[in-house]
PDB file of C-alpha atoms and ligand atoms in Angstrom:
ATOM      1  CA  MET A  76      16.411   5.407  61.664  1.00  0.00           C
ATOM      2  CA  GLY A  77      18.110   7.577  64.272  1.00  0.00           C
ATOM      3  CA  ASN A  78      21.399   9.423  64.435  1.00  0.00           C
ATOM      4  CA  ILE A  79      24.535   8.083  62.826  1.00  0.00           C
ATOM      5  CA  ALA A  80      26.384   6.094  65.513  1.00  0.00           C
ATOM      6  CA  LEU A  81      29.189   4.644  63.456  1.00  0.00           C
ATOM      7  CA  SER A  82      30.822   6.118  60.412  1.00  0.00           C
ATOM      8  CA  ILE A  83      33.297   4.086  58.375  1.00  0.00           C
ATOM      9  CA  GLN A  84      34.978   6.444  55.933  1.00  0.00           C
ATOM     10  CA  ASP A  85      36.932   5.217  52.946  1.00  0.00           C
ATOM     11  CA  VAL A  86      38.656   2.423  54.842  1.00  0.00           C
ATOM     12  CA  SER A  87      41.327   0.397  53.048  1.00  0.00           C
ATOM     13  CA  LYS A  88      43.631  -2.202  54.523  1.00  0.00           C
ATOM     14  CA  VAL A  89      46.838  -3.677  53.190  1.00  0.00           C
ATOM     15  CA  PHE A  90      48.591  -6.510  55.033  1.00  0.00           C
ATOM     16  CA  THR A  91      52.167  -7.472  54.306  1.00  0.00           C
ATOM     17  CA  ILE A  92      52.726 -11.209  54.207  1.00  0.00           C
ATOM     18  CA  ASN A  93      56.290 -12.382  53.517  1.00  0.00           C
ATOM     19  CA  LYS A  94      57.239  -8.934  52.104  1.00  0.00           C
ATOM     20  CA  GLN A  95      54.284  -9.050  49.698  1.00  0.00           C
ATOM     21  CA  ASP A  96      51.440  -6.587  50.009  1.00  0.00           C
ATOM     22  CA  LEU A  97      47.969  -8.056  50.198  1.00  0.00           C
ATOM     23  CA  LYS A  98      45.118  -5.610  49.750  1.00  0.00           C
ATOM     24  CA  VAL A  99      42.254  -6.850  51.857  1.00  0.00           C
ATOM     25  CA  LEU A 100      39.798  -3.947  52.001  1.00  0.00           C
ATOM     26  CA  ASN A 101      39.228  -1.331  49.350  1.00  0.00           C
ATOM     27  CA  ASN A 102      37.571   2.030  50.116  1.00  0.00           C
ATOM     28  CA  ILE A 103      34.825   0.852  52.427  1.00  0.00           C
ATOM     29  CA  SER A 104      32.368   3.552  53.466  1.00  0.00           C
ATOM     30  CA  LEU A 105      29.347   2.836  55.621  1.00  0.00           C
ATOM     31  CA  ASP A 106      27.234   4.784  58.097  1.00  0.00           C
ATOM     32  CA  VAL A 107      25.328   2.853  60.746  1.00  0.00           C
ATOM     33  CA  SER A 108      22.487   4.474  62.699  1.00  0.00           C
ATOM     34  CA  ASP A 109      22.060   4.283  66.440  1.00  0.00           C
ATOM     35  CA  GLY A 110      20.156   1.079  67.245  1.00  0.00           C
ATOM     36  CA  GLU A 111      20.513  -0.298  63.736  1.00  0.00           C
ATOM     37  CA  PHE A 112      21.302  -3.953  62.963  1.00  0.00           C
ATOM     38  CA  VAL A 113      23.617  -4.312  59.968  1.00  0.00           C
ATOM     39  CA  SER A 114      24.950  -7.595  58.582  1.00  0.00           C
ATOM     40  CA  ILE A 115      28.049  -7.994  56.452  1.00  0.00           C
ATOM     41  CA  VAL A 116      28.194 -10.906  54.030  1.00  0.00           C
ATOM     42  CA  GLY A 117      30.872 -11.833  51.517  1.00  0.00           C
ATOM     43  CA  ALA A 118      33.184 -14.592  50.356  1.00  0.00           C
ATOM     44  CA  SER A 119      35.699 -16.171  52.705  1.00  0.00           C
ATOM     45  CA  GLY A 120      38.833 -14.044  52.904  1.00  0.00           C
ATOM     46  CA  CYS A 121      37.248 -10.840  51.572  1.00  0.00           C
ATOM     47  CA  GLY A 122      38.100  -8.951  54.759  1.00  0.00           C
ATOM     48  CA  LYS A 123      34.938  -9.123  56.895  1.00  0.00           C
ATOM     49  CA  SER A 124      36.717  -9.967  60.158  1.00  0.00           C
ATOM     50  CA  THR A 125      39.414  -7.414  59.381  1.00  0.00           C
ATOM     51  CA  LEU A 126      36.741  -4.734  58.936  1.00  0.00           C
ATOM     52  CA  LEU A 127      35.133  -5.627  62.294  1.00  0.00           C
ATOM     53  CA  ARG A 128      38.538  -5.581  63.983  1.00  0.00           C
ATOM     54  CA  ILE A 129      39.210  -2.106  62.560  1.00  0.00           C
ATOM     55  CA  VAL A 130      35.810  -0.913  63.836  1.00  0.00           C
ATOM     56  CA  ALA A 131      36.630  -2.417  67.267  1.00  0.00           C
ATOM     57  CA  GLY A 132      39.977  -0.620  67.315  1.00  0.00           C
ATOM     58  CA  LEU A 133      41.873  -3.945  67.375  1.00  0.00           C
ATOM     59  CA  GLU A 134      43.434  -3.261  63.980  1.00  0.00           C
ATOM     60  CA  THR A 135      44.335  -0.010  62.237  1.00  0.00           C
ATOM     61  CA  ALA A 136      43.201   0.937  58.749  1.00  0.00           C
ATOM     62  CA  THR A 137      45.909   1.618  56.166  1.00  0.00           C
ATOM     63  CA  ASN A 138      43.754   4.445  54.815  1.00  0.00           C
ATOM     64  CA  GLY A 139      40.514   6.035  55.922  1.00  0.00           C
ATOM     65  CA  SER A 140      39.008   6.312  59.383  1.00  0.00           C
ATOM     66  CA  VAL A 141      36.275   5.084  61.694  1.00  0.00           C
ATOM     67  CA  GLU A 142      34.250   7.344  63.961  1.00  0.00           C
ATOM     68  CA  PHE A 143      31.987   6.173  66.727  1.00  0.00           C
ATOM     69  CA  ASN A 144      29.614   8.735  68.240  1.00  0.00           C
ATOM     70  CA  GLY A 145      31.610  11.459  66.545  1.00  0.00           C
ATOM     71  CA  GLU A 146      34.958  10.325  67.962  1.00  0.00           C
ATOM     72  CA  LYS A 147      37.727   8.747  65.972  1.00  0.00           C
ATOM     73  CA  VAL A 148      38.372   5.112  66.907  1.00  0.00           C
ATOM     74  CA  THR A 149      42.045   4.782  67.860  1.00  0.00           C
ATOM     75  CA  GLY A 150      41.919   1.630  70.008  1.00  0.00           C
ATOM     76  CA  PRO A 151      39.592  -0.701  71.908  1.00  0.00           C
ATOM     77  CA  SER A 152      36.860   1.005  73.943  1.00  0.00           C
ATOM     78  CA  SER A 153      34.391  -0.164  76.583  1.00  0.00           C
ATOM     79  CA  ASN A 154      31.671   1.291  74.328  1.00  0.00           C
ATOM     80  CA  CYS A 155      32.224  -1.480  71.824  1.00  0.00           C
ATOM     81  CA  LYS A 156      32.312  -5.237  72.449  1.00  0.00           C
ATOM     82  CA  MET A 157      33.048  -8.060  70.042  1.00  0.00           C
ATOM     83  CA  ILE A 158      31.619 -11.588  70.102  1.00  0.00           C
ATOM     84  CA  PHE A 159      33.526 -14.302  68.246  1.00  0.00           C
ATOM     85  CA  GLN A 160      32.707 -17.666  66.703  1.00  0.00           C
ATOM     86  CA  GLU A 161      34.104 -19.471  69.727  1.00  0.00           C
ATOM     87  CA  SER A 162      32.941 -18.349  73.151  1.00  0.00           C
ATOM     88  CA  ARG A 163      36.426 -17.653  74.596  1.00  0.00           C
ATOM     89  CA  LEU A 164      35.303 -18.258  78.204  1.00  0.00           C
ATOM     90  CA  PHE A 165      37.667 -18.872  81.115  1.00  0.00           C
ATOM     91  CA  PRO A 166      37.306 -22.622  81.801  1.00  0.00           C
ATOM     92  CA  TRP A 167      38.255 -22.246  85.475  1.00  0.00           C
ATOM     93  CA  LEU A 168      35.570 -19.645  86.198  1.00  0.00           C
ATOM     94  CA  ASP A 169      31.866 -20.386  86.665  1.00  0.00           C
ATOM     95  CA  VAL A 170      29.164 -18.679  84.576  1.00  0.00           C
ATOM     96  CA  GLU A 171      28.625 -15.883  87.083  1.00  0.00           C
ATOM     97  CA  SER A 172      32.330 -15.032  87.240  1.00  0.00           C
ATOM     98  CA  ASN A 173      32.784 -15.300  83.480  1.00  0.00           C
ATOM     99  CA  VAL A 174      29.916 -12.861  82.942  1.00  0.00           C
ATOM    100  CA  GLY A 175      31.127 -10.570  85.763  1.00  0.00           C
ATOM    101  CA  PHE A 176      34.554 -10.481  84.138  1.00  0.00           C
ATOM    102  CA  GLY A 177      33.100  -8.147  81.507  1.00  0.00           C
ATOM    103  CA  LEU A 178      32.859  -5.437  84.181  1.00  0.00           C
ATOM    104  CA  ASP A 179      35.484  -3.022  85.349  1.00  0.00           C
ATOM    105  CA  ARG A 180      37.544  -3.931  88.443  1.00  0.00           C
ATOM    106  CA  SER A 181      36.175  -0.850  90.212  1.00  0.00           C
ATOM    107  CA  VAL A 182      32.666  -2.359  90.360  1.00  0.00           C
ATOM    108  CA  SER A 183      31.898  -3.786  93.823  1.00  0.00           C
ATOM    109  CA  LYS A 184      31.376  -7.536  94.299  1.00  0.00           C
ATOM    110  CA  ASP A 185      27.745  -7.023  95.205  1.00  0.00           C
ATOM    111  CA  GLU A 186      27.029  -4.872  92.190  1.00  0.00           C
ATOM    112  CA  LYS A 187      28.862  -7.339  89.987  1.00  0.00           C
ATOM    113  CA  ARG A 188      26.707 -10.224  91.225  1.00  0.00           C
ATOM    114  CA  LYS A 189      23.521  -8.206  90.713  1.00  0.00           C
ATOM    115  CA  LYS A 190      24.426  -7.207  87.179  1.00  0.00           C
ATOM    116  CA  ALA A 191      25.630 -10.705  86.291  1.00  0.00           C
ATOM    117  CA  ALA A 192      22.275 -12.102  87.485  1.00  0.00           C
ATOM    118  CA  HIS A 193      20.427  -9.679  85.196  1.00  0.00           C
ATOM    119  CA  TYR A 194      22.425 -10.625  82.094  1.00  0.00           C
ATOM    120  CA  ILE A 195      22.430 -14.342  82.888  1.00  0.00           C
ATOM    121  CA  ASP A 196      18.653 -14.095  83.038  1.00  0.00           C
ATOM    122  CA  LEU A 197      18.573 -12.075  79.808  1.00  0.00           C
ATOM    123  CA  VAL A 198      20.343 -14.845  77.894  1.00  0.00           C
ATOM    124  CA  GLY A 199      18.151 -17.531  79.470  1.00  0.00           C
ATOM    125  CA  LEU A 200      20.730 -19.172  81.739  1.00  0.00           C
ATOM    126  CA  LYS A 201      19.119 -18.650  85.142  1.00  0.00           C
ATOM    127  CA  GLY A 202      20.001 -21.610  87.344  1.00  0.00           C
ATOM    128  CA  PHE A 203      23.401 -22.125  85.687  1.00  0.00           C
ATOM    129  CA  GLU A 204      25.270 -19.393  87.599  1.00  0.00           C
ATOM    130  CA  LYS A 205      27.610 -21.877  89.277  1.00  0.00           C
ATOM    131  CA  ALA A 206      28.184 -24.117  86.239  1.00  0.00           C
ATOM    132  CA  HIS A 207      31.583 -24.174  84.535  1.00  0.00           C
ATOM    133  CA  PRO A 208      31.911 -23.801  80.733  1.00  0.00           C
ATOM    134  CA  LYS A 209      32.615 -27.501  80.160  1.00  0.00           C
ATOM    135  CA  GLN A 210      29.306 -28.314  81.853  1.00  0.00           C
ATOM    136  CA  LEU A 211      27.415 -26.279  79.223  1.00  0.00           C
ATOM    137  CA  SER A 212      26.443 -26.972  75.616  1.00  0.00           C
ATOM    138  CA  GLY A 213      28.037 -24.936  72.792  1.00  0.00           C
ATOM    139  CA  GLY A 214      24.953 -22.730  72.483  1.00  0.00           C
ATOM    140  CA  MET A 215      24.890 -22.103  76.246  1.00  0.00           C
ATOM    141  CA  GLN A 216      28.591 -21.190  76.227  1.00  0.00           C
ATOM    142  CA  GLN A 217      27.941 -18.723  73.442  1.00  0.00           C
ATOM    143  CA  ARG A 218      25.101 -17.215  75.495  1.00  0.00           C
ATOM    144  CA  VAL A 219      27.527 -16.723  78.411  1.00  0.00           C
ATOM    145  CA  SER A 220      29.855 -14.938  76.030  1.00  0.00           C
ATOM    146  CA  ILE A 221      26.983 -12.701  74.871  1.00  0.00           C
ATOM    147  CA  ALA A 222      26.083 -11.901  78.511  1.00  0.00           C
ATOM    148  CA  ARG A 223      29.740 -11.104  79.260  1.00  0.00           C
ATOM    149  CA  SER A 224      29.812  -8.666  76.342  1.00  0.00           C
ATOM    150  CA  LEU A 225      26.559  -6.957  77.267  1.00  0.00           C
ATOM    151  CA  ILE A 226      27.196  -6.541  81.007  1.00  0.00           C
ATOM    152  CA  SER A 227      29.360  -3.438  80.526  1.00  0.00           C
ATOM    153  CA  ASP A 228      26.489  -1.891  78.541  1.00  0.00           C
ATOM    154  CA  PRO A 229      28.394  -1.202  75.303  1.00  0.00           C
ATOM    155  CA  ARG A 230      26.604   0.912  72.702  1.00  0.00           C
ATOM    156  CA  LEU A 231      28.019  -1.094  69.839  1.00  0.00           C
ATOM    157  CA  VAL A 232      28.149  -4.897  69.651  1.00  0.00           C
ATOM    158  CA  LEU A 233      30.155  -6.575  66.888  1.00  0.00           C
ATOM    159  CA  LEU A 234      29.399 -10.215  66.149  1.00  0.00           C
ATOM    160  CA  ASP A 235      31.843 -12.230  64.029  1.00  0.00           C
ATOM    161  CA  GLU A 236      30.041 -15.405  62.929  1.00  0.00           C
ATOM    162  CA  PRO A 237      28.849 -15.954  66.499  1.00  0.00           C
ATOM    163  CA  PHE A 238      26.714 -18.983  65.657  1.00  0.00           C
ATOM    164  CA  GLY A 239      28.929 -20.531  62.979  1.00  0.00           C
ATOM    165  CA  ALA A 240      29.883 -23.499  65.146  1.00  0.00           C
ATOM    166  CA  LEU A 241      26.360 -24.320  66.323  1.00  0.00           C
ATOM    167  CA  ASP A 242      23.947 -26.923  64.954  1.00  0.00           C
ATOM    168  CA  ALA A 243      21.043 -25.694  62.794  1.00  0.00           C
ATOM    169  CA  LEU A 244      18.347 -25.767  65.483  1.00  0.00           C
ATOM    170  CA  THR A 245      20.459 -24.128  68.196  1.00  0.00           C
ATOM    171  CA  LYS A 246      21.448 -21.512  65.655  1.00  0.00           C
ATOM    172  CA  ILE A 247      17.821 -20.633  64.904  1.00  0.00           C
ATOM    173  CA  HIS A 248      17.146 -20.414  68.624  1.00  0.00           C
ATOM    174  CA  MET A 249      20.154 -18.117  69.137  1.00  0.00           C
ATOM    175  CA  GLN A 250      19.091 -15.881  66.249  1.00  0.00           C
ATOM    176  CA  HIS A 251      15.731 -15.489  67.922  1.00  0.00           C
ATOM    177  CA  GLU A 252      17.476 -14.669  71.222  1.00  0.00           C
ATOM    178  CA  ILE A 253      19.700 -12.041  69.601  1.00  0.00           C
ATOM    179  CA  GLN A 254      16.660 -10.409  68.038  1.00  0.00           C
ATOM    180  CA  ARG A 255      14.903 -10.351  71.429  1.00  0.00           C
ATOM    181  CA  ILE A 256      17.973  -8.965  73.230  1.00  0.00           C
ATOM    182  CA  ARG A 257      18.477  -6.376  70.550  1.00  0.00           C
ATOM    183  CA  GLN A 258      14.915  -5.127  70.921  1.00  0.00           C
ATOM    184  CA  GLN A 259      15.140  -5.128  74.697  1.00  0.00           C
ATOM    185  CA  GLU A 260      18.593  -3.533  74.985  1.00  0.00           C
ATOM    186  CA  LYS A 261      18.413  -1.231  71.931  1.00  0.00           C
ATOM    187  CA  LYS A 262      22.041  -1.781  70.901  1.00  0.00           C
ATOM    188  CA  THR A 263      23.678  -0.966  67.606  1.00  0.00           C
ATOM    189  CA  MET A 264      24.826  -4.300  66.192  1.00  0.00           C
ATOM    190  CA  ILE A 265      27.018  -5.377  63.290  1.00  0.00           C
ATOM    191  CA  LEU A 266      27.006  -9.047  62.375  1.00  0.00           C
ATOM    192  CA  VAL A 267      29.415 -10.834  60.069  1.00  0.00           C
ATOM    193  CA  THR A 268      27.889 -14.035  58.765  1.00  0.00           C
ATOM    194  CA  HIS A 269      28.044 -16.602  55.967  1.00  0.00           C
ATOM    195  CA  ASP A 270      24.446 -17.459  56.602  1.00  0.00           C
ATOM    196  CA  ILE A 271      22.153 -15.429  54.347  1.00  0.00           C
ATOM    197  CA  ASP A 272      19.067 -16.734  56.129  1.00  0.00           C
ATOM    198  CA  GLU A 273      20.518 -15.391  59.390  1.00  0.00           C
ATOM    199  CA  ALA A 274      21.289 -12.018  57.812  1.00  0.00           C
ATOM    200  CA  VAL A 275      17.749 -11.629  56.428  1.00  0.00           C
ATOM    201  CA  TYR A 276      16.197 -12.779  59.709  1.00  0.00           C
ATOM    202  CA  LEU A 277      18.053 -10.208  61.824  1.00  0.00           C
ATOM    203  CA  SER A 278      19.089  -7.202  59.772  1.00  0.00           C
ATOM    204  CA  ASP A 279      17.786  -3.762  58.956  1.00  0.00           C
ATOM    205  CA  ARG A 280      20.405  -3.645  56.214  1.00  0.00           C
ATOM    206  CA  ILE A 281      22.724  -6.175  54.633  1.00  0.00           C
ATOM    207  CA  VAL A 282      26.059  -5.106  53.186  1.00  0.00           C
ATOM    208  CA  VAL A 283      27.358  -7.405  50.447  1.00  0.00           C
ATOM    209  CA  LEU A 284      31.119  -7.215  50.011  1.00  0.00           C
ATOM    210  CA  SER A 285      32.945  -8.107  46.820  1.00  0.00           C
ATOM    211  CA  GLU A 286      35.711 -10.705  46.764  1.00  0.00           C
ATOM    212  CA  ARG A 287      39.114  -9.616  48.121  1.00  0.00           C
ATOM    213  CA  PRO A 288      39.927  -6.804  48.260  1.00  0.00           C
ATOM    214  CA  GLY A 289      36.507  -6.363  49.838  1.00  0.00           C
ATOM    215  CA  SER A 290      34.558  -3.339  48.684  1.00  0.00           C
ATOM    216  CA  VAL A 291      30.872  -2.557  49.150  1.00  0.00           C
ATOM    217  CA  ARG A 292      29.080  -4.301  46.309  1.00  0.00           C
ATOM    218  CA  GLN A 293      25.527  -3.654  47.367  1.00  0.00           C
ATOM    219  CA  ILE A 294      23.549  -2.579  50.421  1.00  0.00           C
ATOM    220  CA  VAL A 295      20.102  -4.135  50.765  1.00  0.00           C
ATOM    221  CA  SER A 296      17.509  -2.697  53.175  1.00  0.00           C
ATOM    222  CA  VAL A 297      15.312  -5.452  54.568  1.00  0.00           C
ATOM    223  CA  ASP A 298      11.909  -3.870  54.810  1.00  0.00           C
ATOM    224  CA  LEU A 299      10.173  -6.495  56.986  1.00  0.00           C
ATOM    225  CA  GLY A 300       8.805  -6.338  60.546  1.00  0.00           C
ATOM    226  CA  HIS A 301       9.804  -8.648  63.428  1.00  0.00           C
ATOM    227  CA  PRO A 302       9.532 -11.515  64.125  1.00  0.00           C
ATOM    228  CA  ARG A 303      10.235 -12.572  60.550  1.00  0.00           C
ATOM    229  CA  ASP A 304       8.725 -15.655  58.982  1.00  0.00           C
ATOM    230  CA  ARG A 305      11.412 -17.640  57.177  1.00  0.00           C
ATOM    231  CA  GLY A 306       8.768 -19.378  55.097  1.00  0.00           C
ATOM    232  CA  ASP A 307       7.257 -16.148  53.815  1.00  0.00           C
ATOM    233  CA  ASP A 308       7.599 -15.151  50.130  1.00  0.00           C
ATOM    234  CA  SER A 309       9.001 -11.752  51.087  1.00  0.00           C
ATOM    235  CA  PHE A 310      11.699 -13.469  53.171  1.00  0.00           C
ATOM    236  CA  THR A 311      12.660 -15.644  50.190  1.00  0.00           C
ATOM    237  CA  TYR A 312      12.681 -12.547  47.997  1.00  0.00           C
ATOM    238  CA  TYR A 313      15.402 -10.934  50.134  1.00  0.00           C
ATOM    239  CA  LYS A 314      17.402 -14.159  50.337  1.00  0.00           C
ATOM    240  CA  ASN A 315      17.415 -14.449  46.555  1.00  0.00           C
ATOM    241  CA  LYS A 316      18.321 -10.794  46.174  1.00  0.00           C
ATOM    242  CA  ILE A 317      21.455 -11.327  48.277  1.00  0.00           C
ATOM    243  CA  LEU A 318      22.311 -14.711  46.739  1.00  0.00           C
ATOM    244  CA  ARG A 319      22.214 -13.225  43.254  1.00  0.00           C
ATOM    245  CA  GLN A 320      25.055 -10.910  44.226  1.00  0.00           C
ATOM    246  CA  PHE A 321      27.328 -13.903  44.645  1.00  0.00           C
ATOM    247  CA  PHE A 322      26.573 -15.219  41.185  1.00  0.00           C
ATOM    248  CA  THR A 323      27.050 -12.061  39.153  1.00  0.00           C
ATOM    249  CA  LYS A 324      30.395 -10.717  38.066  1.00  0.00           C
ATOM    250  CA  GLU A 325      29.582  -7.081  37.490  1.00  0.00           C
ATOM    251  CA  LYS A 326      29.758  -4.645  40.334  1.00  0.00           C
ATOM    252  CA  GLY A 327      26.271  -3.698  41.548  1.00  0.00           C
ATOM    253  CA  ALA A 328      24.598  -5.971  39.012  1.00  0.00           C
ATOM    254  CA  ASP A 329      21.177  -7.191  39.958  1.00  0.00           C
ATOM    255  CA  PRO A 330      19.889  -9.126  36.977  1.00  0.00           C
ATOM    256  CA  ASP A 331      16.293 -10.096  36.632  1.00  0.00           C
ATOM    257  CA  TYR A 332      16.438 -13.774  37.482  1.00  0.00           C
ATOM    258  CA  VAL A 333      15.953 -15.885  40.576  1.00  0.00           C
ATOM    259  CA  ILE A 334      18.245 -18.707  41.606  1.00  0.00           C
TER     260      ILE A 334
HETATM  261  N1  ATP B 468      46.980 -10.195  60.841  1.00  0.00           N
HETATM  262  C1  ATP B 468      47.046 -10.494  59.544  1.00  0.00           C
HETATM  263  N2  ATP B 468      48.222 -10.462  58.890  1.00  0.00           N
HETATM  264  C2  ATP B 468      48.288 -10.749  57.577  1.00  0.00           C
HETATM  265  N3  ATP B 468      47.224 -11.055  56.825  1.00  0.00           N
HETATM  266  C3  ATP B 468      46.025 -11.097  57.425  1.00  0.00           C
HETATM  267  C4  ATP B 468      45.870 -10.833  58.817  1.00  0.00           C
HETATM  268  N4  ATP B 468      44.558 -10.942  59.121  1.00  0.00           N
HETATM  269  C5  ATP B 468      43.939 -11.280  57.982  1.00  0.00           C
HETATM  270  N5  ATP B 468      44.800 -11.377  56.965  1.00  0.00           N
HETATM  271  C6  ATP B 468      44.478 -11.666  55.565  1.00  0.00           C
HETATM  272  O1  ATP B 468      43.424 -10.837  55.189  1.00  0.00           O
HETATM  273  C7  ATP B 468      42.495 -11.517  54.370  1.00  0.00           C
HETATM  274  C8  ATP B 468      41.096 -11.322  54.932  1.00  0.00           C
HETATM  275  O2  ATP B 468      41.007 -11.966  56.183  1.00  0.00           O
HETATM  276  P1  ATP B 468      39.682 -11.895  57.045  1.00  0.00           P
HETATM  277  O3  ATP B 468      39.908 -12.747  58.230  1.00  0.00           O
HETATM  278  O4  ATP B 468      39.322 -10.473  57.282  1.00  0.00           O
HETATM  279  O5  ATP B 468      38.632 -12.536  56.039  1.00  0.00           O
HETATM  280  P2  ATP B 468      37.102 -12.927  56.267  1.00  0.00           P
HETATM  281  O6  ATP B 468      36.311 -12.223  55.217  1.00  0.00           O
HETATM  282  O7  ATP B 468      36.715 -12.683  57.684  1.00  0.00           O
HETATM  283  O8  ATP B 468      37.124 -14.487  55.936  1.00  0.00           O
HETATM  284  P3  ATP B 468      36.254 -15.674  56.574  1.00  0.00           P
HETATM  285  O9  ATP B 468      34.884 -15.537  55.996  1.00  0.00           O
HETATM  286  O10 ATP B 468      36.944 -16.898  56.096  1.00  0.00           O
HETATM  287  O11 ATP B 468      36.285 -15.524  58.071  1.00  0.00           O
HETATM  288  C9  ATP B 468      42.940 -12.955  54.311  1.00  0.00           C
HETATM  289  O12 ATP B 468      43.517 -13.191  53.052  1.00  0.00           O
HETATM  290  C10 ATP B 468      43.989 -13.085  55.394  1.00  0.00           C
HETATM  291  O13 ATP B 468      45.042 -13.916  54.965  1.00  0.00           O
HETATM  292 MG1   MG B 469      36.238 -13.940  59.275  1.00  0.00          MG
END
């Protein structure tokens, strides 16, 4: 892998809820290489979204720091875009305008239209430029949201359960699309997911977090080429390796059994 793009150093996070401290993240350290695809898996409430929000500069760490391309993250940056579970589109704008919204105001109308056309094509929505969000399926809306995030050409794309609300078949299709876009656009991507199949299908590495307060329990490198065959024994091997982490109590334990 290439140069380190993102460096998460000893990040901890404590929230205060009703005057009570709640430790959510505990000493997370992780380096992500330029162009790498890393997934984060872990139990509900272990701090995955909080970690992504800290990386995006939307939340501050209580301790530790995040550096992107050698610079400390102190707030949101155009170099980093986040995609959420729900598409968060503007219902009154058509697809073209929703996608164009991801660009700076200084970009001319003509340039905006040209770029929007490129990214609409990239996510497979050519012909739907003038459609409004409510005229699209959930998967199509999510593709608009992906195009809107990519149009400003961020180096880092953070995905927080982007396909969680989609049906199984659309999800598989979207995973394939993300893999294709990733190869074409060469972005660094971090995906938070509950779906271990999805993590193994897409990732170079999978980070397993412990229960809250989330700490790095194990990092698994997925040594398989693309496209990956979900029916392959090696694919199942990685799925089991991750699953086992959720059924063992001891930190870093990797006992010799298969679920
Ligand atoms: N802004 C906030 N203020 C107070 N507590 C918060 C805030 N955001 C998150 N939390 C708490 O931090 C913990 C972790 O939340 P987070 O959303 O990061 O979990 P998660 O791992 O993404 O869970 P899920 O898989 O369910 O999405 C939760 O217990 C939540 O109550
Ligand atoms: Mg979450």
